[in-house]
């Protein structure tokens, strides 16, 4: 069974600070996605990484896929209250029909 | 933009009732999924479908069934609702071979009393 471990589980920081959250596995994934979920809503896809060592930037968010394609990180620069949410990583394939394996997420709170 | 819609945002049902949750996607995706999300347990796959009239069990199919009569619609059925099925239900769709990216609906918060 493939597992994705996310850390930290909870993180509360002040506006303007930088942070990094992690997504780790002992399994190799052919691709990895990051999603953000706000309370009462469905997850929204932020980015997909597919190549070992790949780095993608989305404004103040930087995503990296590990060289061995077993882990990933999300770095946020100068966090803002709008970044608050649950950040989920998911790796594929994790099941039939293009299924995904999801981590349990990092709950991020950015305080003004 | 991909759009996945779910029939209800909030639903309250009584124990023993039959419950239907509907999901529609407008991007001609082959694959559709039903998850439930609970605090501390993350997203758990209930059922998925890779084609019309095809269905496969996920990790926690007990107490649920599904129906996919049309490509764009995937229904989740709780045959006899129980209180332990109180949860957030999320539908997702994905195209074949697109690096496994999934697109989610807004979710249905189901409470069974």
Tab-separated table of C-alpha atoms in Angstrom:
chain	number	residue	atom	x	y	z
A	1	UNK	CA	0.000	0.000	0.000
A	2	UNK	CA	1.347	3.389	-0.961
A	3	UNK	CA	1.296	6.040	1.754
A	4	UNK	CA	1.964	9.759	1.694
A	5	UNK	CA	2.941	11.388	4.976
A	6	UNK	CA	2.485	15.135	5.276
A	7	UNK	CA	4.179	17.324	7.845
A	8	UNK	CA	3.530	19.293	9.819
A	9	UNK	CA	-0.082	18.360	10.439
A	10	UNK	CA	-0.886	21.865	11.723
A	11	UNK	CA	0.949	25.155	11.229
A	12	UNK	CA	-0.014	28.611	12.425
A	13	UNK	CA	2.219	31.546	11.544
A	14	UNK	CA	2.075	35.321	11.217
A	15	UNK	CA	1.438	37.132	7.967
A	16	UNK	CA	4.687	37.834	6.119
A	17	UNK	CA	6.576	34.788	7.354
A	18	UNK	CA	7.907	32.027	5.126
A	19	UNK	CA	7.039	28.358	5.533
A	20	UNK	CA	7.660	24.937	4.053
A	21	UNK	CA	5.438	21.873	4.244
A	22	UNK	CA	6.458	18.380	3.278
A	23	UNK	CA	5.041	15.327	1.611
A	24	UNK	CA	7.008	12.086	1.955
A	25	UNK	CA	6.664	8.494	0.856
A	26	UNK	CA	8.687	5.317	0.527
A	27	UNK	CA	7.033	4.735	-2.848
A	28	UNK	CA	7.858	6.199	-6.215
A	29	UNK	CA	5.124	8.206	-7.929
A	30	UNK	CA	4.947	9.074	-11.593
A	31	UNK	CA	3.334	12.392	-10.744
A	32	UNK	CA	2.423	14.366	-7.694
A	33	UNK	CA	-0.244	17.006	-7.211
A	34	UNK	CA	-0.790	19.679	-4.590
A	35	UNK	CA	-4.306	20.811	-3.753
A	36	UNK	CA	-5.657	23.532	-1.463
A	37	UNK	CA	-8.969	23.093	0.259
A	38	UNK	CA	-10.888	25.814	2.053
A	39	UNK	CA	-13.438	24.981	4.766
A	40	UNK	CA	-16.649	23.577	3.331
A	41	UNK	CA	-15.277	23.385	-0.210
A	42	UNK	CA	-13.699	20.755	-2.430
A	43	UNK	CA	-9.932	20.604	-3.031
A	44	UNK	CA	-8.632	22.803	-5.828
A	45	UNK	CA	-5.668	21.683	-7.891
A	46	UNK	CA	-2.651	23.975	-7.525
A	47	UNK	CA	0.093	22.201	-9.451
A	48	UNK	CA	1.289	18.902	-10.891
A	49	UNK	CA	4.957	17.839	-10.913
A	50	UNK	CA	6.106	14.882	-12.956
A	51	UNK	CA	9.901	14.982	-13.304
A	52	UNK	CA	12.353	14.166	-10.523
A	53	UNK	CA	13.940	17.394	-9.274
A	54	UNK	CA	11.297	19.536	-10.957
A	55	UNK	CA	10.553	22.935	-9.449
A	56	UNK	CA	7.403	24.896	-10.263
A	57	UNK	CA	6.476	28.360	-9.090
A	58	UNK	CA	2.996	29.779	-8.697
A	59	UNK	CA	3.380	33.384	-7.549
A	60	UNK	CA	4.611	33.078	-3.935
A	61	UNK	CA	4.308	29.285	-3.889
A	62	UNK	CA	7.234	27.053	-4.901
A	63	UNK	CA	6.739	23.339	-5.392
A	64	UNK	CA	9.545	20.814	-5.673
A	65	UNK	CA	9.476	17.147	-6.598
A	66	UNK	CA	12.278	15.060	-5.103
A	67	UNK	CA	14.942	13.620	-7.350
A	68	UNK	CA	13.740	10.087	-6.634
A	69	UNK	CA	10.071	11.073	-7.073
A	70	UNK	CA	9.212	9.916	-3.563
A	71	UNK	CA	8.744	13.264	-1.880
A	72	UNK	CA	7.737	16.844	-2.467
A	73	UNK	CA	7.745	20.173	-0.703
A	74	UNK	CA	5.692	23.339	-0.858
A	75	UNK	CA	7.339	26.602	0.131
A	76	UNK	CA	5.312	29.779	0.644
A	77	UNK	CA	7.083	33.112	0.723
A	78	UNK	CA	5.601	36.050	2.629
A	79	UNK	CA	2.467	34.174	3.634
A	80	UNK	CA	-0.849	36.009	3.513
A	81	UNK	CA	-4.163	35.316	5.273
A	82	UNK	CA	-5.579	34.189	1.919
A	83	UNK	CA	-3.132	31.276	1.975
A	84	UNK	CA	-5.030	29.769	4.903
A	85	UNK	CA	-6.395	26.321	4.141
A	86	UNK	CA	-5.759	22.599	4.066
A	87	UNK	CA	-2.924	21.652	1.733
A	88	UNK	CA	-3.106	18.135	0.337
A	89	UNK	CA	-0.534	16.270	-1.652
A	90	UNK	CA	-1.537	13.346	-3.850
A	91	UNK	CA	0.534	10.912	-5.865
A	92	UNK	CA	-0.374	8.887	-8.896
A	93	UNK	CA	-0.900	6.173	-9.714
A	94	UNK	CA	-2.394	5.086	-6.395
A	95	UNK	CA	-5.180	2.843	-7.534
A	96	UNK	CA	-7.204	1.775	-10.513
A	97	UNK	CA	-8.340	4.042	-13.294
A	98	UNK	CA	-5.794	6.795	-12.698
A	99	UNK	CA	-6.448	6.848	-8.976
A	100	UNK	CA	-4.498	8.919	-6.520
A	101	UNK	CA	-3.012	8.320	-3.096
A	102	UNK	CA	-3.743	11.306	-0.846
A	103	UNK	CA	-1.866	12.519	2.187
A	104	UNK	CA	-3.918	13.656	5.190
A	105	UNK	CA	-2.932	17.260	4.673
A	106	UNK	CA	-1.368	20.207	6.441
A	107	UNK	CA	-3.762	22.659	8.093
A	108	UNK	CA	-2.243	26.096	7.560
A	109	UNK	CA	-3.425	29.240	9.340
A	110	UNK	CA	-1.929	32.608	8.491
A	111	UNK	CA	-2.727	35.164	11.155
A	112	UNK	CA	-2.973	38.846	10.193
B	1	UNK	CA	-12.436	25.525	-16.838
B	2	UNK	CA	-13.434	22.095	-15.624
B	3	UNK	CA	-16.623	22.182	-13.681
B	4	UNK	CA	-17.814	19.459	-11.348
B	5	UNK	CA	-21.129	20.053	-9.660
B	6	UNK	CA	-22.803	18.168	-6.849
B	7	UNK	CA	-26.549	18.156	-6.326
B	8	UNK	CA	-26.575	19.389	-2.734
B	9	UNK	CA	-24.154	21.293	-0.524
B	10	UNK	CA	-25.875	20.233	2.696
B	11	UNK	CA	-28.145	17.279	3.341
B	12	UNK	CA	-29.788	15.941	6.495
B	13	UNK	CA	-31.268	12.445	6.424
B	14	UNK	CA	-32.638	9.997	8.931
B	15	UNK	CA	-31.155	6.612	9.775
B	16	UNK	CA	-32.415	3.953	7.382
B	17	UNK	CA	-33.279	6.325	4.535
B	18	UNK	CA	-31.981	5.724	1.024
B	19	UNK	CA	-29.811	8.645	-0.025
B	20	UNK	CA	-28.780	9.709	-3.532
B	21	UNK	CA	-25.828	12.024	-4.147
B	22	UNK	CA	-25.462	13.254	-7.707
B	23	UNK	CA	-22.338	14.476	-9.461
B	24	UNK	CA	-22.064	15.983	-12.943
B	25	UNK	CA	-18.933	17.021	-14.840
B	26	UNK	CA	-18.901	19.042	-18.039
B	27	UNK	CA	-15.456	18.223	-19.460
B	28	UNK	CA	-16.054	14.818	-21.022
B	29	UNK	CA	-13.750	13.111	-18.509
B	30	UNK	CA	-13.578	9.333	-18.589
B	31	UNK	CA	-12.892	8.785	-14.900
B	32	UNK	CA	-15.073	9.753	-11.970
B	33	UNK	CA	-14.578	9.200	-8.257
B	34	UNK	CA	-16.441	9.380	-4.971
B	35	UNK	CA	-14.551	10.104	-1.742
B	36	UNK	CA	-15.529	10.786	1.797
B	37	UNK	CA	-13.482	13.101	3.968
B	38	UNK	CA	-13.377	12.859	7.751
B	39	UNK	CA	-11.185	14.701	10.272
B	40	UNK	CA	-7.987	12.797	10.945
B	41	UNK	CA	-8.697	10.234	8.222
B	42	UNK	CA	-8.195	12.310	5.103
B	43	UNK	CA	-9.830	11.478	1.787
B	44	UNK	CA	-10.902	7.878	1.388
B	45	UNK	CA	-11.975	6.447	-1.954
B	46	UNK	CA	-15.420	4.838	-1.951
B	47	UNK	CA	-15.962	3.937	-5.620
B	48	UNK	CA	-14.669	4.976	-8.991
B	49	UNK	CA	-15.691	4.532	-12.601
B	50	UNK	CA	-13.551	4.604	-15.734
B	51	UNK	CA	-16.366	4.306	-18.249
B	52	UNK	CA	-20.117	4.397	-18.588
B	53	UNK	CA	-21.759	1.500	-16.737
B	54	UNK	CA	-18.380	0.489	-15.276
B	55	UNK	CA	-17.628	0.734	-11.576
B	56	UNK	CA	-14.882	-0.407	-9.266
B	57	UNK	CA	-14.704	-0.574	-5.490
B	58	UNK	CA	-12.357	1.748	-3.709
B	59	UNK	CA	-11.044	1.412	-0.197
B	60	UNK	CA	-14.331	1.709	1.718
B	61	UNK	CA	-17.282	0.571	-0.461
B	62	UNK	CA	-19.337	-1.055	2.288
B	63	UNK	CA	-22.781	0.500	2.654
B	64	UNK	CA	-22.536	2.335	-0.679
B	65	UNK	CA	-23.329	1.681	-4.306
B	66	UNK	CA	-22.883	3.772	-7.460
B	67	UNK	CA	-24.426	4.273	-10.842
B	68	UNK	CA	-22.987	5.672	-14.049
B	69	UNK	CA	-25.553	5.616	-16.839
B	70	UNK	CA	-24.108	8.609	-18.691
B	71	UNK	CA	-20.511	9.706	-19.072
B	72	UNK	CA	-21.031	13.029	-17.343
B	73	UNK	CA	-22.995	11.761	-14.337
B	74	UNK	CA	-21.882	9.604	-11.414
B	75	UNK	CA	-24.265	8.897	-8.557
B	76	UNK	CA	-23.487	7.651	-5.069
B	77	UNK	CA	-26.208	5.743	-3.250
B	78	UNK	CA	-26.416	5.054	0.448
B	79	UNK	CA	-28.727	2.075	0.558
B	80	UNK	CA	-29.712	2.532	4.220
B	81	UNK	CA	-28.097	5.549	5.786
B	82	UNK	CA	-26.420	5.147	9.139
B	83	UNK	CA	-24.988	7.703	11.553
B	84	UNK	CA	-21.423	6.585	10.767
B	85	UNK	CA	-21.984	7.776	7.209
B	86	UNK	CA	-22.199	11.364	8.394
B	87	UNK	CA	-19.363	12.951	6.455
B	88	UNK	CA	-18.239	15.295	3.697
B	89	UNK	CA	-18.679	13.580	0.325
B	90	UNK	CA	-16.523	14.718	-2.563
B	91	UNK	CA	-16.905	13.841	-6.218
B	92	UNK	CA	-14.000	14.187	-8.648
B	93	UNK	CA	-13.321	13.599	-12.312
B	94	UNK	CA	-10.185	13.175	-14.374
B	95	UNK	CA	-9.290	12.623	-18.010
B	96	UNK	CA	-7.372	9.534	-19.057
B	97	UNK	CA	-3.604	9.880	-18.937
B	98	UNK	CA	-3.416	13.480	-17.712
B	99	UNK	CA	-0.884	12.822	-14.974
B	100	UNK	CA	-3.710	11.709	-12.704
B	101	UNK	CA	-4.965	15.211	-12.014
B	102	UNK	CA	-8.391	15.214	-10.462
B	103	UNK	CA	-10.963	17.980	-10.386
B	104	UNK	CA	-13.286	18.123	-7.439
B	105	UNK	CA	-16.805	19.304	-6.854
B	106	UNK	CA	-17.677	21.559	-3.896
B	107	UNK	CA	-18.711	18.628	-1.708
B	108	UNK	CA	-21.888	17.544	0.053
B	109	UNK	CA	-21.984	17.734	3.812
B	110	UNK	CA	-24.262	14.845	4.805
B	111	UNK	CA	-25.627	14.481	8.311
B	112	UNK	CA	-27.471	11.305	9.252
B	113	UNK	CA	-29.534	11.574	12.421
